[in-house]
Coordinates of C-alpha atoms and ligand atoms in Angstrom, one line a residue:
M15 CA 81.8 100.6 114.5
R16 CA 78.8 101.6 112.6
G17 CA 76.4 99.9 115.4
S18 CA 74.1 101.6 117.5
K19 CA 75.7 103.2 120.8
G20 CA 76.5 100.4 123.3
S21 CA 75.6 98.1 121.1
A22 CA 78.9 95.9 118.9
V23 CA 78.9 94.9 115.4
A24 CA 80.6 91.4 114.7
A25 CA 80.5 90.7 111.2
P26 CA 82.4 92.0 107.9
L27 CA 82.6 95.8 108.5
W28 CA 84.8 96.0 105.7
A29 CA 82.3 98.3 104.3
I30 CA 82.9 99.1 100.6
A31 CA 81.5 101.3 97.8
A32 CA 82.3 102.6 94.6
M33 CA 80.8 104.9 92.1
A34 CA 81.0 105.7 87.9
A35 CA 82.3 108.8 86.1
V36 CA 78.5 109.4 85.8
V37 CA 79.0 112.7 84.2
G38 CA 81.5 110.8 81.8
T39 CA 78.8 107.7 80.9
V40 CA 75.4 109.9 80.9
T41 CA 75.9 111.0 77.7
A42 CA 76.7 107.1 76.1
F43 CA 73.0 106.5 76.8
G44 CA 71.4 105.8 73.4
V45 CA 67.7 106.8 75.0
G46 CA 66.0 109.6 72.8
P47 CA 67.7 112.6 71.8
D48 CA 70.8 113.7 73.0
P49 CA 69.9 116.3 75.9
R50 CA 73.0 118.5 75.0
A51 CA 71.6 119.3 71.4
P52 CA 71.3 123.0 71.2
G53 CA 67.2 123.4 71.6
S54 CA 65.8 120.3 72.9
E55 CA 64.6 119.0 76.7
A56 CA 65.8 116.4 78.0
T57 CA 63.3 113.5 77.5
P58 CA 61.9 111.9 80.6
E59 CA 64.0 108.4 80.0
A60 CA 66.7 110.7 79.8
A61 CA 66.1 112.1 82.9
R62 CA 65.2 108.7 84.0
Q63 CA 68.7 107.2 83.1
E64 CA 70.2 110.4 84.6
Q65 CA 68.5 109.7 88.0
I66 CA 69.8 106.1 88.1
L67 CA 73.4 106.7 88.0
R68 CA 73.0 109.6 90.2
G69 CA 71.6 106.5 92.2
R70 CA 74.4 104.2 91.5
Q71 CA 77.5 106.8 92.2
L72 CA 75.5 107.1 95.7
V73 CA 75.1 103.4 96.3
L74 CA 78.5 103.1 95.6
E75 CA 80.1 105.9 98.0
H76 CA 78.1 104.9 100.7
G77 CA 78.8 101.5 100.9
C78 CA 76.2 99.8 100.5
G79 CA 77.6 96.7 98.7
G80 CA 79.6 96.4 101.9
C81 CA 77.1 95.0 104.1
H82 CA 73.8 94.1 101.0
G83 CA 76.6 92.3 99.1
G84 CA 79.1 93.4 96.7
W85 CA 80.8 95.5 98.0
D86 CA 81.6 98.4 95.8
N87 CA 82.1 96.1 92.9
P88 CA 78.5 96.5 91.2
G89 CA 79.8 93.4 88.9
A90 CA 80.0 91.3 91.8
E91 CA 77.8 88.0 92.2
G92 CA 75.2 89.0 95.0
F93 CA 76.0 93.0 94.5
L94 CA 73.2 94.2 96.6
A95 CA 71.0 90.9 96.6
G96 CA 71.4 90.9 100.6
V97 CA 72.3 88.2 103.0
T98 CA 73.8 84.7 100.6
S99 CA 76.4 83.7 104.1
P100 CA 76.0 84.0 107.8
A101 CA 78.9 85.8 107.6
Q102 CA 77.0 88.8 106.5
E103 CA 74.9 89.0 109.3
F104 CA 75.6 91.3 112.4
L105 CA 75.3 90.7 116.2
I106 CA 73.6 93.3 117.7
G107 CA 74.5 93.7 121.8
P108 CA 76.6 92.5 124.7
C109 CA 77.1 89.3 122.8
A110 CA 79.3 90.8 120.1
W111 CA 81.8 90.9 122.6
E112 CA 80.9 88.0 124.9
P113 CA 79.5 85.2 123.5
G114 CA 76.0 83.9 125.1
A115 CA 75.5 87.2 127.1
E116 CA 72.2 88.7 126.4
P117 CA 70.4 90.8 124.8
C118 CA 71.7 89.6 121.7
F119 CA 70.1 90.6 118.0
R120 CA 71.1 89.0 115.0
T121 CA 69.8 91.8 111.7
R122 CA 70.5 91.0 108.4
P123 CA 70.7 93.3 105.6
R124 CA 68.5 92.7 103.0
N125 CA 68.4 92.3 99.5
L126 CA 68.2 95.8 97.6
T127 CA 67.1 94.4 93.9
P128 CA 63.7 94.9 92.4
H129 CA 62.9 91.5 93.2
P130 CA 58.7 91.2 93.5
T131 CA 58.2 89.0 96.1
T132 CA 62.2 89.2 98.1
G133 CA 63.4 92.4 97.5
M134 CA 62.4 96.1 96.9
G135 CA 59.8 94.8 94.0
R136 CA 57.8 95.0 97.3
F137 CA 57.8 98.7 97.9
S138 CA 57.2 101.5 96.1
E139 CA 60.1 104.1 96.0
R140 CA 58.2 106.3 98.2
Q141 CA 58.5 103.4 100.9
I142 CA 62.0 103.6 100.2
F143 CA 62.7 107.4 100.2
N144 CA 61.1 107.0 103.9
S145 CA 63.3 104.1 105.0
L146 CA 66.5 106.2 104.3
R147 CA 65.1 109.6 105.2
Y148 CA 63.3 108.4 108.3
G149 CA 64.8 104.9 109.5
L150 CA 60.9 103.6 109.2
R151 CA 61.0 99.8 107.6
P152 CA 59.7 99.8 104.0
G153 CA 57.7 96.3 105.0
E154 CA 55.8 97.7 107.9
T155 CA 54.7 101.1 107.2
A156 CA 52.0 103.2 105.0
D157 CA 53.2 103.9 101.5
V158 CA 52.2 107.7 102.2
E159 CA 54.0 110.9 101.9
I160 CA 55.2 111.9 105.3
T161 CA 55.4 115.4 106.6
S162 CA 56.7 115.3 110.0
S163 CA 59.3 113.2 112.8
T164 CA 56.8 113.2 115.2
P165 CA 54.5 110.1 116.3
G166 CA 51.0 110.2 115.1
E167 CA 51.4 113.6 113.0
G168 CA 51.9 114.4 109.3
N169 CA 51.2 110.7 108.6
F170 CA 54.5 109.5 110.5
P171 CA 53.2 106.1 112.2
M172 CA 52.3 106.5 115.9
F173 CA 54.1 103.6 116.3
P174 CA 57.4 103.3 114.3
K175 CA 59.1 101.0 113.7
Y176 CA 62.4 101.3 112.6
L177 CA 65.1 99.8 110.7
A178 CA 67.5 97.3 112.9
P179 CA 71.2 98.3 113.8
P180 CA 73.6 98.7 112.1
M181 CA 71.3 99.9 108.9
P182 CA 73.1 103.9 109.2
W183 CA 69.8 105.3 107.9
A184 CA 70.5 108.3 110.6
A185 CA 73.7 109.4 108.3
W186 CA 71.6 108.4 104.9
R187 CA 68.3 110.5 106.5
H188 CA 71.1 113.9 105.8
M189 CA 71.1 113.3 102.0
P190 CA 68.9 115.8 100.3
D191 CA 65.8 114.7 98.9
E192 CA 67.0 114.4 95.2
D193 CA 69.5 111.8 96.1
L194 CA 67.4 109.7 98.1
W195 CA 65.0 109.4 95.6
A196 CA 67.8 108.8 93.3
I197 CA 69.2 105.7 95.5
A198 CA 65.5 104.5 95.3
A199 CA 65.5 105.2 91.1
Y200 CA 68.4 103.0 91.1
L201 CA 67.6 100.2 93.2
K202 CA 64.1 100.0 91.5
D203 CA 65.0 100.6 87.5
G204 CA 68.7 100.2 87.9
L205 CA 69.4 96.4 89.1
K206 CA 68.5 93.2 87.7
P207 CA 66.4 91.3 89.9
V208 CA 67.7 88.7 92.4
D209 CA 65.7 86.0 94.1
N210 CA 66.8 85.7 97.4
L211 CA 64.7 85.4 100.6
V212 CA 66.6 87.0 103.0
E213 CA 65.1 86.2 106.8
D214 CA 64.0 89.0 109.2
S215 CA 66.0 90.3 111.6
E216 CA 65.5 90.0 115.0
G217 CA 64.7 93.2 117.6
P218 CA 63.6 94.1 120.7
P219 CA 59.6 94.6 121.3
D220 CA 60.0 98.0 120.7
F221 CA 61.5 97.7 117.4
W222 CA 64.9 100.3 118.2
V223 CA 62.6 103.3 119.6
S224 CA 64.8 103.3 122.7
N225 CA 67.6 103.2 120.7
Y226 CA 67.4 106.0 117.9
T227 CA 67.6 109.3 120.8
E228 CA 68.4 112.6 119.6
E229 CA 70.8 112.7 122.5
A230 CA 73.0 109.8 120.4
Y231 CA 72.2 110.3 116.8
G232 CA 71.2 114.3 116.5
T233 CA 68.2 116.2 115.1
Y234 CA 67.2 116.1 111.6
P235 CA 67.8 118.8 110.2
L236 CA 71.7 119.0 112.1
P237 CA 71.9 121.2 114.9
P238 CA 72.9 125.3 113.8
F239 CA 77.2 125.2 112.9
P240 CA 78.9 125.7 115.1
T241 CA 77.9 123.4 117.9
A242 CA 79.9 123.3 121.3
N243 CA 82.5 121.4 119.4
E244 CA 82.8 123.0 116.2
Q245 CA 84.2 126.6 115.3
E246 CA 83.7 129.4 113.1
P247 CA 86.3 128.9 110.3
P248 CA 89.2 131.8 110.1
A249 CA 88.9 134.2 107.4
S250 CA 91.0 132.7 105.3
A251 CA 89.0 129.6 105.2
N252 CA 86.3 128.8 102.6
R253 CA 83.1 129.0 105.1
E254 CA 80.8 127.1 102.7
Q255 CA 83.1 124.7 101.6
V256 CA 83.7 123.8 105.3
L257 CA 79.6 123.6 106.0
R258 CA 79.5 121.3 102.8
G259 CA 82.2 119.3 104.7
R260 CA 80.2 118.9 107.6
H261 CA 76.9 118.0 105.9
L262 CA 78.9 115.5 104.1
V263 CA 80.5 113.8 107.0
V264 CA 77.5 113.2 109.0
Q265 CA 75.9 112.0 105.4
H266 CA 78.7 109.1 105.3
G267 CA 79.0 108.6 108.7
C268 CA 82.5 109.6 109.2
G269 CA 81.3 110.0 113.6
D270 CA 79.6 106.2 113.3
C271 CA 83.4 105.0 113.6
H272 CA 85.0 108.4 114.9
G273 CA 83.2 109.1 117.4
G274 CA 79.7 111.0 118.0
L275 CA 77.6 109.2 115.6
T276 CA 75.4 111.7 113.2
N277 CA 75.4 114.3 116.1
P278 CA 77.8 117.2 116.0
A279 CA 76.8 118.4 118.9
A280 CA 77.0 115.2 120.8
P281 CA 80.9 115.3 123.2
A282 CA 83.8 114.2 121.5
F283 CA 82.5 113.9 117.8
L284 CA 84.9 113.0 115.7
A285 CA 87.9 113.0 118.4
G286 CA 88.7 108.8 117.8
V287 CA 88.3 106.2 120.1
T288 CA 87.6 107.4 123.5
A289 CA 85.3 104.7 124.7
P290 CA 86.3 100.7 124.2
V291 CA 83.0 100.1 122.8
Q292 CA 84.2 102.0 120.0
V293 CA 87.2 99.1 119.0
F294 CA 86.1 96.9 116.6
P295 CA 87.1 93.8 115.6
V296 CA 88.1 93.0 111.7
G297 CA 89.3 90.1 109.8
P298 CA 89.3 86.4 110.1
C299 CA 88.0 85.8 113.8
L300 CA 84.4 87.2 112.3
V301 CA 83.9 83.8 110.8
D302 CA 86.0 81.6 112.7
P303 CA 86.9 82.0 116.2
E304 CA 90.0 80.4 117.0
A305 CA 91.2 83.0 113.8
P306 CA 93.3 86.1 114.4
C307 CA 91.7 89.3 114.7
F308 CA 92.8 92.8 113.6
M309 CA 91.7 95.4 116.4
M310 CA 91.1 98.4 114.5
R311 CA 91.1 101.9 116.1
P312 CA 89.4 104.9 114.5
R313 CA 91.4 107.9 115.0
N314 CA 91.0 111.5 116.4
L315 CA 89.9 113.2 113.2
T316 CA 90.1 116.5 115.0
P317 CA 92.7 119.4 113.8
H318 CA 94.7 119.0 117.1
S319 CA 98.1 119.4 116.4
T320 CA 100.4 116.2 117.9
T321 CA 97.0 113.9 118.6
G322 CA 95.3 114.8 115.7
I323 CA 95.3 115.2 112.1
G324 CA 97.1 118.8 112.6
R325 CA 100.0 116.7 112.3
W326 CA 98.8 115.9 108.7
T327 CA 98.8 118.5 105.3
D328 CA 95.5 118.5 103.7
R329 CA 96.9 116.6 100.4
Q330 CA 98.3 113.6 102.8
L331 CA 94.3 113.6 104.2
F332 CA 93.4 113.4 100.5
N333 CA 95.7 110.7 99.8
A334 CA 94.2 108.7 103.1
L335 CA 90.6 109.4 101.9
R336 CA 91.5 108.5 97.5
H337 CA 93.9 105.9 97.8
G338 CA 94.2 105.0 101.1
L339 CA 98.0 106.0 101.9
R340 CA 98.5 106.2 105.9
P341 CA 98.9 109.8 106.5
A342 CA 101.7 109.0 109.0
G343 CA 103.9 106.9 106.1
Y344 CA 103.3 109.2 103.5
P345 CA 104.4 112.8 102.6
D346 CA 102.7 115.1 100.8
R347 CA 102.4 114.8 97.6
V348 CA 100.1 114.4 94.1
I349 CA 99.5 110.7 93.9
T350 CA 99.7 109.7 90.0
A351 CA 99.6 106.7 88.3
D352 CA 103.2 106.8 87.9
N353 CA 104.4 107.0 91.7
H354 CA 102.0 105.3 93.1
P355 CA 103.6 103.1 95.3
D356 CA 104.2 99.2 95.1
N357 CA 102.7 97.6 97.7
P358 CA 101.5 100.7 99.5
D359 CA 101.3 100.9 103.5
L360 CA 97.3 101.0 103.7
L361 CA 94.4 102.1 105.8
A362 CA 93.0 99.0 107.4
P363 CA 89.6 97.5 106.0
G364 CA 87.9 99.0 109.2
M365 CA 88.5 102.7 107.6
V366 CA 86.0 102.5 105.0
W367 CA 88.1 104.3 102.6
V368 CA 87.7 101.9 99.6
E369 CA 84.0 103.8 99.3
K370 CA 85.0 106.9 100.3
R371 CA 87.5 106.9 97.4
H372 CA 85.0 106.9 94.9
M373 CA 83.6 110.8 96.3
S374 CA 84.6 113.8 94.0
D375 CA 87.8 115.4 94.7
D376 CA 85.7 118.5 95.8
D377 CA 83.5 116.4 97.9
L378 CA 86.6 115.2 99.8
W379 CA 88.4 118.6 99.5
A380 CA 85.2 119.7 101.8
I381 CA 85.3 117.1 104.3
I382 CA 89.4 117.9 104.8
A383 CA 87.9 121.6 104.9
Y384 CA 85.5 121.0 107.6
L385 CA 88.0 118.7 109.6
R386 CA 90.5 121.0 109.9
H387 CA 89.0 124.7 110.0
G388 CA 85.1 123.6 111.8
L389 CA 86.3 121.3 114.7
K390 CA 87.8 122.3 117.9
P391 CA 91.0 120.8 118.2
V392 CA 90.7 117.7 120.6
E393 CA 93.8 116.3 122.8
N394 CA 93.3 112.3 122.4
E395 CA 95.7 110.3 121.8
V396 CA 94.4 107.1 120.0
E397 CA 96.5 103.8 119.4
E398 CA 97.6 102.2 116.1
S399 CA 94.9 99.9 114.8
D400 CA 96.9 96.2 114.6
R401 CA 97.0 95.2 111.3
P402 CA 99.3 92.0 109.3
A403 CA 102.8 92.1 109.1
E404 CA 103.0 91.8 105.4
G405 CA 99.8 94.8 105.1
W406 CA 97.2 95.1 104.1
G407 CA 97.4 95.5 100.3
G408 CA 96.6 91.5 99.7
T409 CA 93.5 91.8 101.9
Y410 CA 91.9 94.1 99.6
V411 CA 92.8 91.6 96.7
D412 CA 90.8 88.7 98.5
L413 CA 87.5 91.0 99.3
G414 CA 87.5 91.6 95.7
V415 CA 86.8 95.6 96.6
G416 CA 85.9 96.5 92.7
T417 CA 87.7 99.2 91.0
Y418 CA 88.4 102.9 90.7
P419 CA 87.2 104.1 89.1
A420 CA 84.4 101.7 89.3
V421 CA 83.2 99.4 86.2
P422 CA 81.2 100.8 83.5
F423 CA 77.3 100.9 83.7
P424 CA 75.3 98.7 83.5
T425 CA 77.2 95.5 84.2
A426 CA 75.8 92.3 84.5
N427 CA 73.8 92.4 87.3
E428 CA 72.5 95.7 86.1
V429 CA 69.8 97.5 83.4
G430 CA 69.9 100.4 81.5
G431 CA 71.8 102.2 78.8
Ligands
LIG22 C1 76.4 98.2 108.0 C2 75.5 97.9 107.4 C3 74.8 98.3 106.5 C4 74.8 99.4 105.0 C5 76.5 100.2 105.1 C6 73.6 99.8 104.8 N1 72.6 99.2 105.1 FE1 71.1 98.9 104.4 N2 70.1 97.6 105.9 C7 71.0 97.0 106.8 C8 70.6 96.0 108.1 C9 71.6 95.0 108.8 C10 69.3 95.8 107.4 C11 68.1 95.4 108.0 C12 67.2 96.4 109.2 C13 66.3 95.3 109.8 O1 66.2 94.1 109.4 O2 65.2 95.8 110.0 C14 69.3 97.0 106.5 C15 68.0 97.6 105.9 C16 67.9 98.3 104.5 C17 66.4 98.4 103.6 C18 65.1 98.1 104.4 C19 65.1 97.0 103.4 C20 64.1 96.0 103.8 O3 63.4 95.0 103.0 O4 63.2 96.3 104.5 C21 67.1 99.4 103.0 C22 65.5 99.8 101.9 C23 68.4 99.7 102.8 N3 68.8 98.8 103.8 C24 69.1 100.4 102.0 C25 70.3 100.8 102.1 C26 70.8 101.6 101.1 C27 70.2 102.2 100.3 C28 72.1 101.9 101.5 C29 73.7 102.9 101.3 C30 73.1 104.1 101.1 C31 72.4 101.2 102.7 N4 71.0 100.2 103.3 C32 73.4 100.6 103.5 C33 72.6 97.5 107.2 C34 73.5 98.2 105.9
LIG23 C1 83.4 101.9 109.6 C2 84.4 102.7 110.6 C3 84.7 103.9 109.9 C4 84.3 105.3 109.4 C5 82.4 105.2 108.8 C6 85.5 105.8 109.0 N1 86.5 105.3 109.2 FE1 88.3 106.6 109.2 N2 89.4 105.0 110.2 C7 88.5 104.1 110.8 C8 90.0 103.1 111.2 C9 89.7 102.0 112.3 C10 90.9 103.8 111.2 C11 92.6 103.4 111.4 C12 92.6 102.5 110.2 C13 94.4 102.1 110.4 O1 94.8 102.7 111.4 O2 94.6 101.6 109.3 C14 90.6 104.9 110.3 C15 91.6 106.3 109.9 C16 90.7 107.5 109.5 C17 91.8 108.6 108.8 C18 93.9 108.5 108.7 C19 93.8 109.2 110.1 C20 95.3 109.2 111.0 O3 95.3 109.7 112.0 O4 95.7 108.0 110.2 C21 91.4 108.9 108.2 C22 91.8 110.5 107.5 C23 89.8 108.9 108.5 N3 89.8 107.7 109.4 C24 88.7 110.0 108.1 C25 87.4 109.4 107.9 C26 86.4 110.3 107.2 C27 86.6 111.6 106.5 C28 85.5 109.0 107.3 C29 84.1 109.4 106.5 C30 84.0 109.8 105.5 C31 85.9 108.1 108.1 N4 87.1 108.5 107.9 C32 84.5 107.0 108.5 C33 87.2 103.7 110.6 C34 86.1 104.7 110.1

């Protein structure tokens, strides 16, 4: 569940993303002199183009389209255009499990295209940056540089108005500055404007202030390594890689589902389902209450030898994140176009591998190094998630999750090049 602690999310959570082979595409742009030519400086335009492409990559690997529209497919209709069907809305609160229960808030992913009156055209890049770093709603927060997270100090509003769950800003805020600016650049200048006015989200009178506690979501910046859940890696491991993996795990919100949200100091961080609230449904029941549901049980990612990832090799974990191959079902081997299994037994759409597969090899190996060497093992047996008898393969086709690697930039929804 990508919701807040004690709330649940009942809407398609098959958050997906993708990214292009950016390094390969940047040089294809005919903007200014070739930045690689000896003695030539990258022109501002070329640098801006590169920033936009970096932003696209980040948008895809963080699965913004899983909620804001179009999954990980920049060519899909409605890509990042916000809610266009009620199925994209979320129910936050006990009503997510129990129809009619209170409180109940309907929240709606917004139009991220640069449309001047219904999208990001209303905001500066700095307002977008502030929404991703501090969770401040751009429509209700002044366009100023913020230098503190304490209400009333350093331009941080005295009465902050936070973005509603399940917008994962508490994870996104841990991205480096240049990544957040790159996302803002892509939303403003890499996308064509789409006119789509999204109805405002509902929320409590305190605009979620009491929801986003440090206890639940942890601190920004992260607490020092290691917390009580973590351990110094053995001398045989690469400590720098482990620490980078830790940062990536938090930035990518793995704990939003696998436990502990974005707080490496939280009890049972990444230990998998330890409370019923972490089990969430995906499937047709989200739009039709009579239709079947599949219950998702995020698994134990700590290196415990019989209940966690201690059972799998690094390669099996890599294949899970890049190819969606269930580690229990596939041996340790390098997957190529020739030996990629037909009708593979894939991880469920509730596991956002379709977005994570677009991360670079280096990033995936860093995450695996952290899970293996940076976490203490926790014994916690998690029951298997439900899955359809025919497996999940067909579902991914129906969802239109896009390709890996992603379609080249620009698609019909994008501008640039
Ligand atoms: C799990 C669902 C989800 C994901 C994934 C997600 N968002 Fe959101 N986002 C939301 C919701 C819901 C809102 C509306 C919040 C509100 O109304 O307060 C929102 C609001 C926003 C806003 C504020 C827009 C406005 O007009 O107020 C921005 C900016 C934004 N998201 C950017 C992103 C970016 C960039 C990503 C990917 C890095 C992303 N979101 C991923 C659910 C999501
Ligand atoms: C939106 C919820 C969600 C997020 C975010 C998420 N996962 Fe998962 N993950 C799941 C679910 C659900 C499963 C079980 C899927 C199944 O059984 O088919 C799972 C399974 C896995 C598995 C397979 C483990 C096993 O023992 O079979 C790995 C590895 C994994 N996740 C790693 C990660 C990493 C790393 C991240 C962050 C980069 C992450 N997950 C983010 C929901 C999530």
